[in-house]
mmCIF file of C-alpha atoms (C1' of nucleotides) and ligand atoms in Angstrom:
data_model
loop_
_atom_site.group_PDB
_atom_site.id
_atom_site.type_symbol
_atom_site.label_atom_id
_atom_site.label_comp_id
_atom_site.label_asym_id
_atom_site.label_seq_id
_atom_site.Cartn_x
_atom_site.Cartn_y
_atom_site.Cartn_z
ATOM 1 C CA UNK A 1 17.843 26.948 11.148
ATOM 2 C CA UNK A 2 20.595 24.637 9.967
ATOM 3 C CA UNK A 3 20.645 22.848 6.645
ATOM 4 C CA UNK A 4 19.975 19.431 8.265
ATOM 5 C CA UNK A 5 17.253 20.529 10.593
ATOM 6 C CA UNK A 6 15.510 22.194 7.612
ATOM 7 C CA UNK A 7 15.590 18.900 5.724
ATOM 8 C CA UNK A 8 14.339 17.190 8.892
ATOM 9 C CA UNK A 9 11.445 19.557 9.211
ATOM 10 C CA UNK A 10 10.547 18.993 5.504
ATOM 11 C CA UNK A 11 10.459 15.232 6.141
ATOM 12 C CA UNK A 12 8.382 15.707 9.189
ATOM 13 C CA UNK A 13 5.698 17.661 7.388
ATOM 14 C CA UNK A 14 5.785 15.057 4.532
ATOM 15 C CA UNK A 15 5.191 12.322 7.058
ATOM 16 C CA UNK A 16 2.143 14.127 8.434
ATOM 17 C CA UNK A 17 0.688 14.286 4.954
ATOM 18 C CA UNK A 18 1.458 10.644 4.368
ATOM 19 C CA UNK A 19 -0.370 9.764 7.529
ATOM 20 C CA UNK A 20 -3.445 11.662 6.475
ATOM 21 C CA UNK A 21 -3.359 9.779 3.149
ATOM 22 C CA UNK A 22 -3.030 6.481 4.949
ATOM 23 C CA UNK A 23 -6.014 7.344 7.198
ATOM 24 C CA UNK A 24 -8.132 7.957 4.086
ATOM 25 C CA UNK A 25 -7.450 4.483 2.939
ATOM 26 C CA UNK A 26 -8.924 2.871 6.016
ATOM 27 C CA UNK A 27 -11.785 5.357 6.856
ATOM 28 C CA UNK A 28 -14.310 3.901 4.436
ATOM 29 C CA UNK A 29 -13.863 0.488 6.033
ATOM 30 C CA UNK A 30 -14.178 1.863 9.517
ATOM 31 C CA UNK A 31 -17.413 3.636 8.751
ATOM 32 C CA UNK A 32 -18.872 0.667 7.030
ATOM 33 C CA UNK A 33 -18.075 -1.834 9.853
ATOM 34 C CA UNK A 34 -19.326 0.514 12.524
ATOM 35 C CA UNK A 35 -22.663 0.826 10.554
ATOM 36 C CA UNK A 36 -22.905 -2.880 9.776
ATOM 37 C CA UNK A 37 -22.397 -3.502 13.587
ATOM 38 C CA UNK A 38 -25.118 -0.978 14.447
ATOM 39 C CA UNK A 39 -27.519 -2.449 12.039
ATOM 40 C CA UNK A 40 -27.024 -5.895 13.341
ATOM 41 C CA UNK A 41 -27.583 -4.685 16.880
ATOM 42 C CA UNK A 42 -30.599 -2.554 15.996
ATOM 43 C CA UNK A 43 -32.482 -4.628 13.344
ATOM 44 C CA UNK A 44 -30.835 -8.025 13.498
ATOM 45 C CA UNK A 45 -29.161 -7.887 10.149
ATOM 46 C CA UNK A 46 -27.261 -5.558 7.742
ATOM 47 C CA UNK A 47 -28.621 -5.436 4.348
ATOM 48 C CA UNK A 48 -27.154 -3.628 1.226
ATOM 49 C CA UNK A 49 -30.066 -1.320 0.887
ATOM 50 C CA UNK A 50 -29.839 -0.225 4.525
ATOM 51 C CA UNK A 51 -26.278 0.649 4.209
ATOM 52 C CA UNK A 52 -26.875 2.628 1.072
ATOM 53 C CA UNK A 53 -29.592 4.562 2.789
ATOM 54 C CA UNK A 54 -27.533 5.427 5.800
ATOM 55 C CA UNK A 55 -24.352 6.219 3.852
ATOM 56 C CA UNK A 56 -26.188 8.241 1.199
ATOM 57 C CA UNK A 57 -24.750 6.148 -1.700
ATOM 58 C CA UNK A 58 -26.261 3.692 -4.296
ATOM 59 C CA UNK A 59 -26.540 0.081 -3.528
ATOM 60 C CA UNK A 60 -24.020 -0.608 -6.316
ATOM 61 C CA UNK A 61 -21.483 1.360 -4.402
ATOM 62 C CA UNK A 62 -22.140 -0.524 -1.276
ATOM 63 C CA UNK A 63 -21.711 -3.798 -3.103
ATOM 64 C CA UNK A 64 -18.346 -2.753 -4.443
ATOM 65 C CA UNK A 65 -17.228 -1.727 -1.014
ATOM 66 C CA UNK A 66 -18.571 -4.737 0.763
ATOM 67 C CA UNK A 67 -16.531 -6.840 -1.706
ATOM 68 C CA UNK A 68 -13.452 -4.905 -0.592
ATOM 69 C CA UNK A 69 -14.414 -5.619 3.147
ATOM 70 C CA UNK A 70 -14.618 -9.323 2.318
ATOM 71 C CA UNK A 71 -11.260 -9.173 0.572
ATOM 72 C CA UNK A 72 -9.815 -7.457 3.668
ATOM 73 C CA UNK A 73 -11.361 -10.049 5.966
ATOM 74 C CA UNK A 74 -13.527 -7.539 7.799
ATOM 75 C CA UNK A 75 -16.798 -9.011 6.591
ATOM 76 C CA UNK A 76 -18.425 -12.076 5.006
ATOM 77 C CA UNK A 77 -21.342 -12.250 2.534
ATOM 78 C CA UNK A 78 -23.099 -14.622 0.336
ATOM 79 C CA UNK A 79 -25.007 -13.558 -2.709
ATOM 80 C CA UNK A 80 -28.416 -12.073 -1.912
ATOM 81 C CA UNK A 81 -27.911 -12.593 1.869
ATOM 82 C CA UNK A 82 -27.206 -10.017 4.602
ATOM 83 C CA UNK A 83 -23.696 -8.930 5.632
ATOM 84 C CA UNK A 84 -21.820 -10.227 8.608
ATOM 85 C CA UNK A 85 -18.605 -9.075 10.329
ATOM 86 C CA UNK A 86 -15.606 -11.309 10.990
ATOM 87 C CA UNK A 87 -14.092 -11.094 14.530
ATOM 88 C CA UNK A 88 -11.627 -8.683 13.028
ATOM 89 C CA UNK A 89 -14.429 -6.668 11.599
ATOM 90 C CA UNK A 90 -16.276 -6.552 14.956
ATOM 91 C CA UNK A 91 -13.311 -5.408 16.847
ATOM 92 C CA UNK A 92 -12.761 -2.589 14.301
ATOM 93 C CA UNK A 93 -16.260 -1.714 14.620
ATOM 94 C CA UNK A 94 -16.127 -1.442 18.404
ATOM 95 C CA UNK A 95 -12.973 0.554 18.284
ATOM 96 C CA UNK A 96 -14.396 2.917 15.696
ATOM 97 C CA UNK A 97 -17.531 3.467 17.578
ATOM 98 C CA UNK A 98 -15.774 4.241 20.914
ATOM 99 C CA UNK A 99 -13.576 6.569 19.092
ATOM 100 C CA UNK A 100 -16.429 8.342 17.357
ATOM 101 C CA UNK A 101 -18.278 8.821 20.643
ATOM 102 C CA UNK A 102 -15.137 10.132 22.401
ATOM 103 C CA UNK A 103 -14.576 12.684 19.659
ATOM 104 C CA UNK A 104 -18.121 13.735 19.671
ATOM 105 C CA UNK A 105 -18.108 14.046 23.572
ATOM 106 C CA UNK A 106 -15.035 16.220 23.494
ATOM 107 C CA UNK A 107 -16.709 18.516 20.899
ATOM 108 C CA UNK A 108 -19.779 18.688 23.067
ATOM 109 C CA UNK A 109 -17.655 19.457 26.141
ATOM 110 C CA UNK A 110 -16.090 22.338 24.180
ATOM 111 C CA UNK A 111 -19.529 23.831 23.600
ATOM 112 C CA UNK A 112 -20.501 22.465 20.206
ATOM 113 C CA UNK A 113 -24.084 21.337 19.827
ATOM 114 C CA UNK A 114 -24.826 17.584 19.763
ATOM 115 C CA UNK A 115 -25.955 17.514 16.047
ATOM 116 C CA UNK A 116 -22.930 19.369 14.801
ATOM 117 C CA UNK A 117 -20.609 17.511 17.134
ATOM 118 C CA UNK A 118 -21.848 14.217 15.775
ATOM 119 C CA UNK A 119 -21.525 15.331 12.164
ATOM 120 C CA UNK A 120 -18.006 16.731 12.560
ATOM 121 C CA UNK A 121 -16.930 13.658 14.505
ATOM 122 C CA UNK A 122 -17.838 11.538 11.370
ATOM 123 C CA UNK A 123 -14.781 13.115 9.631
ATOM 124 C CA UNK A 124 -12.494 14.008 12.613
ATOM 125 C CA UNK A 125 -12.486 10.487 14.100
ATOM 126 C CA UNK A 126 -10.345 9.019 11.375
ATOM 127 C CA UNK A 127 -7.451 11.625 11.983
ATOM 128 C CA UNK A 128 -7.013 11.426 15.765
ATOM 129 C CA UNK A 129 -3.914 9.659 17.016
ATOM 130 C CA UNK A 130 -3.655 7.383 20.068
ATOM 131 C CA UNK A 131 -1.948 10.302 21.921
ATOM 132 C CA UNK A 132 -4.651 12.634 21.113
ATOM 133 C CA UNK A 133 -7.350 10.145 22.128
ATOM 134 C CA UNK A 134 -5.542 9.768 25.391
ATOM 135 C CA UNK A 135 -5.571 13.537 25.951
ATOM 136 C CA UNK A 136 -9.259 13.536 25.070
ATOM 137 C CA UNK A 137 -10.016 10.893 27.723
ATOM 138 C CA UNK A 138 -8.050 12.728 30.355
ATOM 139 C CA UNK A 139 -9.783 16.006 29.427
ATOM 140 C CA UNK A 140 -13.190 14.360 29.952
ATOM 141 C CA UNK A 141 -12.020 12.882 33.260
ATOM 142 C CA UNK A 142 -12.316 9.334 31.901
ATOM 143 C CA UNK A 143 -9.671 6.685 31.679
ATOM 144 C CA UNK A 144 -6.088 7.961 32.407
ATOM 145 C CA UNK B 1 -39.402 6.459 17.674
ATOM 146 C CA UNK B 2 -41.921 6.969 15.001
ATOM 147 C CA UNK B 3 -41.586 5.757 11.423
ATOM 148 C CA UNK B 4 -40.980 9.341 10.076
ATOM 149 C CA UNK B 5 -38.450 10.395 12.723
ATOM 150 C CA UNK B 6 -36.558 7.136 12.014
ATOM 151 C CA UNK B 7 -36.520 8.055 8.373
ATOM 152 C CA UNK B 8 -35.301 11.541 9.320
ATOM 153 C CA UNK B 9 -32.596 10.110 11.488
ATOM 154 C CA UNK B 10 -31.483 7.955 8.560
ATOM 155 C CA UNK B 11 -31.269 11.008 6.321
ATOM 156 C CA UNK B 12 -29.347 13.030 8.837
ATOM 157 C CA UNK B 13 -26.678 10.378 9.237
ATOM 158 C CA UNK B 14 -26.453 10.083 5.406
ATOM 159 C CA UNK B 15 -25.900 13.751 5.220
ATOM 160 C CA UNK B 16 -23.057 13.570 7.706
ATOM 161 C CA UNK B 17 -21.335 11.044 5.467
ATOM 162 C CA UNK B 18 -21.970 13.119 2.440
ATOM 163 C CA UNK B 19 -20.433 16.117 4.052
ATOM 164 C CA UNK B 20 -17.313 14.083 4.890
ATOM 165 C CA UNK B 21 -17.034 12.938 1.226
ATOM 166 C CA UNK B 22 -17.421 16.562 0.124
ATOM 167 C CA UNK B 23 -14.611 17.654 2.419
ATOM 168 C CA UNK B 24 -12.375 14.954 0.873
ATOM 169 C CA UNK B 25 -12.874 16.582 -2.498
ATOM 170 C CA UNK B 26 -11.643 19.915 -1.311
ATOM 171 C CA UNK B 27 -8.836 18.862 1.137
ATOM 172 C CA UNK B 28 -6.158 18.316 -1.356
ATOM 173 C CA UNK B 29 -6.618 21.677 -2.851
ATOM 174 C CA UNK B 30 -6.597 23.242 0.746
ATOM 175 C CA UNK B 31 -3.282 21.664 1.622
ATOM 176 C CA UNK B 32 -1.633 22.602 -1.693
ATOM 177 C CA UNK B 33 -2.606 26.247 -1.675
ATOM 178 C CA UNK B 34 -1.511 26.582 2.064
ATOM 179 C CA UNK B 35 1.757 25.008 1.090
ATOM 180 C CA UNK B 36 2.302 27.080 -2.006
ATOM 181 C CA UNK B 37 1.534 30.369 0.023
ATOM 182 C CA UNK B 38 4.071 29.182 2.688
ATOM 183 C CA UNK B 39 6.781 28.479 0.101
ATOM 184 C CA UNK B 40 6.207 31.812 -1.620
ATOM 185 C CA UNK B 41 6.438 33.682 1.737
ATOM 186 C CA UNK B 42 9.535 31.615 2.859
ATOM 187 C CA UNK B 43 11.547 31.179 -0.236
ATOM 188 C CA UNK B 44 9.998 33.634 -2.667
ATOM 189 C CA UNK B 45 8.594 30.954 -4.983
ATOM 190 C CA UNK B 46 6.743 27.670 -5.069
ATOM 191 C CA UNK B 47 8.361 25.053 -7.300
ATOM 192 C CA UNK B 48 7.076 21.582 -8.168
ATOM 193 C CA UNK B 49 10.034 19.820 -6.585
ATOM 194 C CA UNK B 50 9.559 21.672 -3.204
ATOM 195 C CA UNK B 51 5.829 20.840 -3.099
ATOM 196 C CA UNK B 52 6.696 17.159 -3.885
ATOM 197 C CA UNK B 53 9.280 17.034 -1.100
ATOM 198 C CA UNK B 54 6.889 18.579 1.465
ATOM 199 C CA UNK B 55 3.896 16.531 0.538
ATOM 200 C CA UNK B 56 5.786 13.270 0.243
ATOM 201 C CA UNK B 57 4.609 12.542 -3.297
ATOM 202 C CA UNK B 58 6.360 12.471 -6.712
ATOM 203 C CA UNK B 59 6.718 15.537 -8.894
ATOM 204 C CA UNK B 60 4.436 13.855 -11.476
ATOM 205 C CA UNK B 61 1.706 13.839 -8.881
ATOM 206 C CA UNK B 62 2.271 17.486 -7.986
ATOM 207 C CA UNK B 63 2.050 18.334 -11.673
ATOM 208 C CA UNK B 64 -1.287 16.618 -11.905
ATOM 209 C CA UNK B 65 -2.702 18.306 -8.916
ATOM 210 C CA UNK B 66 -1.424 21.674 -9.912
ATOM 211 C CA UNK B 67 -3.289 21.303 -13.314
ATOM 212 C CA UNK B 68 -6.408 20.723 -11.265
ATOM 213 C CA UNK B 69 -5.797 23.855 -9.177
ATOM 214 C CA UNK B 70 -5.400 25.867 -12.384
ATOM 215 C CA UNK B 71 -8.513 24.320 -13.723
ATOM 216 C CA UNK B 72 -10.368 25.365 -10.500
ATOM 217 C CA UNK B 73 -8.823 28.904 -10.761
ATOM 218 C CA UNK B 74 -6.883 28.604 -7.453
ATOM 219 C CA UNK B 75 -3.449 28.782 -9.089
ATOM 220 C CA UNK B 76 -1.679 29.824 -12.289
ATOM 221 C CA UNK B 77 1.350 28.320 -13.903
ATOM 222 C CA UNK B 78 3.342 28.466 -17.001
ATOM 223 C CA UNK B 79 5.422 25.506 -18.312
ATOM 224 C CA UNK B 80 8.763 25.138 -16.555
ATOM 225 C CA UNK B 81 7.976 28.190 -14.340
ATOM 226 C CA UNK B 82 7.041 28.399 -10.599
ATOM 227 C CA UNK B 83 3.457 28.294 -9.408
ATOM 228 C CA UNK B 84 1.373 31.246 -8.243
ATOM 229 C CA UNK B 85 -1.939 31.596 -6.506
ATOM 230 C CA UNK B 86 -4.880 33.569 -7.826
ATOM 231 C CA UNK B 87 -6.657 35.813 -5.296
ATOM 232 C CA UNK B 88 -9.115 33.001 -4.826
ATOM 233 C CA UNK B 89 -6.251 30.680 -4.107
ATOM 234 C CA UNK B 90 -4.641 33.136 -1.723
ATOM 235 C CA UNK B 91 -7.730 33.615 0.213
ATOM 236 C CA UNK B 92 -8.295 29.897 0.529
ATOM 237 C CA UNK B 93 -4.614 29.567 1.736
ATOM 238 C CA UNK B 94 -5.152 32.112 4.447
ATOM 239 C CA UNK B 95 -8.340 30.598 5.534
ATOM 240 C CA UNK B 96 -6.754 27.112 5.576
ATOM 241 C CA UNK B 97 -3.692 28.191 7.563
ATOM 242 C CA UNK B 98 -5.807 29.953 10.207
ATOM 243 C CA UNK B 99 -7.992 26.969 10.656
ATOM 244 C CA UNK B 100 -4.997 24.537 10.830
ATOM 245 C CA UNK B 101 -3.442 26.685 13.488
ATOM 246 C CA UNK B 102 -6.669 26.991 15.459
ATOM 247 C CA UNK B 103 -7.151 23.218 15.434
ATOM 248 C CA UNK B 104 -3.557 22.677 16.459
ATOM 249 C CA UNK B 105 -3.895 25.166 19.322
ATOM 250 C CA UNK B 106 -6.972 23.580 20.615
ATOM 251 C CA UNK B 107 -5.302 20.206 20.649
ATOM 252 C CA UNK B 108 -2.317 21.636 22.508
ATOM 253 C CA UNK B 109 -4.742 23.311 24.990
ATOM 254 C CA UNK B 110 -6.185 19.886 25.631
ATOM 255 C CA UNK B 111 -2.761 18.484 26.522
ATOM 256 C CA UNK B 112 -1.567 17.064 23.167
ATOM 257 C CA UNK B 113 2.226 17.696 22.495
ATOM 258 C CA UNK B 114 2.908 20.181 19.649
ATOM 259 C CA UNK B 115 4.285 17.543 17.169
ATOM 260 C CA UNK B 116 1.281 15.356 17.491
ATOM 261 C CA UNK B 117 -1.081 18.185 17.487
ATOM 262 C CA UNK B 118 0.354 19.582 14.283
ATOM 263 C CA UNK B 119 0.185 16.173 12.610
ATOM 264 C CA UNK B 120 -3.349 15.400 13.783
ATOM 265 C CA UNK B 121 -4.497 18.919 12.687
ATOM 266 C CA UNK B 122 -3.325 18.120 9.105
ATOM 267 C CA UNK B 123 -6.204 15.712 8.839
ATOM 268 C CA UNK B 124 -8.790 17.144 11.302
ATOM 269 C CA UNK B 125 -8.741 20.683 9.898
ATOM 270 C CA UNK B 126 -10.714 19.596 6.811
ATOM 271 C CA UNK B 127 -13.651 18.250 8.870
ATOM 272 C CA UNK B 128 -14.312 21.096 11.307
ATOM 273 C CA UNK B 129 -17.510 23.087 10.733
ATOM 274 C CA UNK B 130 -17.911 26.783 11.179
ATOM 275 C CA UNK B 131 -19.824 26.230 14.414
ATOM 276 C CA UNK B 132 -17.066 23.993 15.834
ATOM 277 C CA UNK B 133 -14.467 26.564 14.831
ATOM 278 C CA UNK B 134 -16.409 29.191 16.724
ATOM 279 C CA UNK B 135 -16.522 26.997 19.684
ATOM 280 C CA UNK B 136 -12.862 26.327 19.482
ATOM 281 C CA UNK B 137 -12.142 30.220 19.377
ATOM 282 C CA UNK B 138 -14.317 30.662 22.413
ATOM 283 C CA UNK B 139 -12.563 27.805 24.229
ATOM 284 C CA UNK B 140 -9.149 29.405 23.676
ATOM 285 C CA UNK B 141 -10.450 32.807 24.688
ATOM 286 C CA UNK B 142 -10.151 34.263 21.235
ATOM 287 C CA UNK B 143 -12.735 35.979 19.151
ATOM 288 C CA UNK B 144 -16.382 35.955 20.250
ATOM 289 C "C1'" DT C 1 -48.626 -20.645 -6.414
ATOM 290 C "C1'" DG C 2 -46.882 -17.444 -9.101
ATOM 291 C "C1'" DA C 3 -46.583 -12.147 -10.288
ATOM 292 C "C1'" DC C 4 -44.125 -8.645 -9.224
ATOM 293 C "C1'" DA C 5 -41.846 -5.176 -6.238
ATOM 294 C "C1'" DA C 6 -38.023 -4.879 -3.656
ATOM 295 C "C1'" DA C 7 -33.428 -6.208 -3.017
ATOM 296 C "C1'" DG C 8 -29.039 -7.466 -4.900
ATOM 297 C "C1'" DT C 9 -25.640 -7.934 -8.579
ATOM 298 C "C1'" DT C 10 -23.028 -6.841 -12.618
ATOM 299 C "C1'" DA C 11 -21.168 -4.036 -16.325
ATOM 300 C "C1'" DG C 12 -19.365 -0.058 -17.840
ATOM 301 C "C1'" DC C 13 -18.250 4.629 -16.944
ATOM 302 C "C1'" DT C 14 -15.980 8.827 -14.412
ATOM 303 C "C1'" DA C 15 -12.736 11.506 -11.458
ATOM 304 C "C1'" DT C 16 -9.238 11.651 -8.140
ATOM 305 C "C1'" DG C 17 -4.839 10.853 -6.786
ATOM 306 C "C1'" DA C 18 -1.170 7.954 -6.425
ATOM 307 C "C1'" DC C 19 2.879 5.622 -9.069
ATOM 308 C "C1'" DT C 20 7.156 4.674 -12.689
ATOM 309 C "C1'" DA C 21 9.635 5.584 -16.669
ATOM 310 C "C1'" DA C 22 10.972 8.221 -20.372
ATOM 311 C "C1'" DC C 23 11.198 12.284 -22.174
ATOM 312 C "C1'" DT C 24 12.094 17.644 -22.540
ATOM 313 C "C1'" DC C 25 13.607 22.116 -20.895
ATOM 314 C "C1'" DT C 26 16.366 25.372 -17.983
ATOM 315 C "C1'" DG C 27 20.049 27.606 -16.286
ATOM 316 C "C1'" DT C 28 24.614 27.330 -14.276
ATOM 317 C "C1'" DG C 29 29.573 26.330 -13.718
ATOM 318 C "C1'" DG C 30 33.801 25.001 -15.824
ATOM 319 C "C1'" DC D 1 29.151 28.897 -24.384
ATOM 320 C "C1'" DC D 2 27.535 24.804 -23.867
ATOM 321 C "C1'" DA D 3 27.288 20.091 -21.238
ATOM 322 C "C1'" DC D 4 24.661 18.292 -18.167
ATOM 323 C "C1'" DA D 5 22.331 17.985 -13.728
ATOM 324 C "C1'" DG D 6 18.376 19.144 -11.885
ATOM 325 C "C1'" DA D 7 13.523 20.434 -12.629
ATOM 326 C "C1'" DG D 8 9.424 19.831 -15.031
ATOM 327 C "C1'" DT D 9 6.361 17.299 -18.140
ATOM 328 C "C1'" DT D 10 4.010 13.544 -20.387
ATOM 329 C "C1'" DA D 11 2.354 8.906 -20.977
ATOM 330 C "C1'" DG D 12 0.519 5.066 -19.295
ATOM 331 C "C1'" DT D 13 -0.841 2.254 -15.114
ATOM 332 C "C1'" DC D 14 -3.359 1.349 -10.893
ATOM 333 C "C1'" DA D 15 -6.871 1.394 -6.847
ATOM 334 C "C1'" DT D 16 -10.564 3.637 -4.564
ATOM 335 C "C1'" DA D 17 -14.919 5.215 -4.722
ATOM 336 C "C1'" DG D 18 -18.615 7.102 -6.725
ATOM 337 C "C1'" DC D 19 -22.376 6.895 -10.522
ATOM 338 C "C1'" DT D 20 -26.345 4.803 -13.904
ATOM 339 C "C1'" DA D 21 -28.623 1.309 -16.271
ATOM 340 C "C1'" DA D 22 -29.716 -3.232 -16.946
ATOM 341 C "C1'" DC D 23 -30.033 -7.442 -15.224
ATOM 342 C "C1'" DT D 24 -31.273 -11.500 -11.773
ATOM 343 C "C1'" DT D 25 -32.979 -13.265 -7.481
ATOM 344 C "C1'" DT D 26 -35.866 -13.374 -3.525
ATOM 345 C "C1'" DG D 27 -39.793 -13.694 -0.966
ATOM 346 C "C1'" DT D 28 -44.496 -12.104 -0.111
ATOM 347 C "C1'" DC D 29 -49.253 -11.738 -0.784
ATOM 348 C "C1'" DA D 30 -53.576 -11.766 -3.644
HETATM 349 MN MN1 MN E 201 -16.453 8.457 9.928
HETATM 350 MN MN1 MN E 202 -18.155 7.026 12.759
HETATM 351 MN MN1 MN E 203 -4.587 19.083 5.766
HETATM 352 MN MN1 MN E 204 -2.940 22.499 6.698
#
DNA sequence: TGACAAAGTTAGCTATGACTAACTCTGTGG
DNA sequence: CCACAGAGTTAGTCATAGCTAACTTTGTCA
């Protein structure tokens, strides 16, 4: 391998790691909005305590993160009231849910049991590129 | 759905999120030891500056993380010298590399191009359970 | 209607993992 | 053989994301 293509290869690998780090910065937000949207659909509203129960964190942690979602214009909240999604938050929630389901369905199609597939998808979903999602859809015979 | 199975379902989902958070605590270590092992194999030694180039971070960051690896008994290092893996670090490196390759190969088998597969695998690898890895091996016609 | 439990908030702490800037050490080439 | 460039370290900063403990608000029901 030539000098310059070695350097290129090093930069390519560095970019992969940088992409993973970038994904980590958005994944908490993605999981929260997906969950908030679920709760609103299922129970009519999203409350701090419900998010805390479902995420397995304390309500103080939820409060902190919700403030971040508000700052990022994904959610709105008034003190002591339940949490709402902005249009931007809703569209991220829908996108995240679809992606989660697609990843889970691919795992199931590969022979993973549903519980495990759903659990693994919770982490995997945040690291799947558009290209890979397209391949997944094709593999399942959807979209194209 | 009954009261108690609703509560169970909530706890199940919480556990999924907790597993993802646990994975995030180990993934930096996994990527580092894999890379250190690669560098030793390819160039004879693993130096801070090489890790920094390949990870896309500064050498100060590498230094910090290497200290953590030493604390966790995955690596050893003396000031101004190159970095070595402990037996524990070596075995984690081998395990991580195999897993990375398996994930990449599955993505390729599903029609993802090699570059994208390798990039996505960098994030996905840390969120794949033993059960899913077994399903992947079976799908590729390996192991089992 | 108001006591009080549940829910929400706030303050203060921790660890990780990133950064820059400034410093020290190493080892090589002139 | 030593200057100095490159490598490594250290100090100090920041954001995220978790925690506990203490506080405040809400809203229900006796
Ligand atoms: Mn998730
Ligand atoms: Mn999800
Ligand atoms: Mn990785
Ligand atoms: Mn890897």
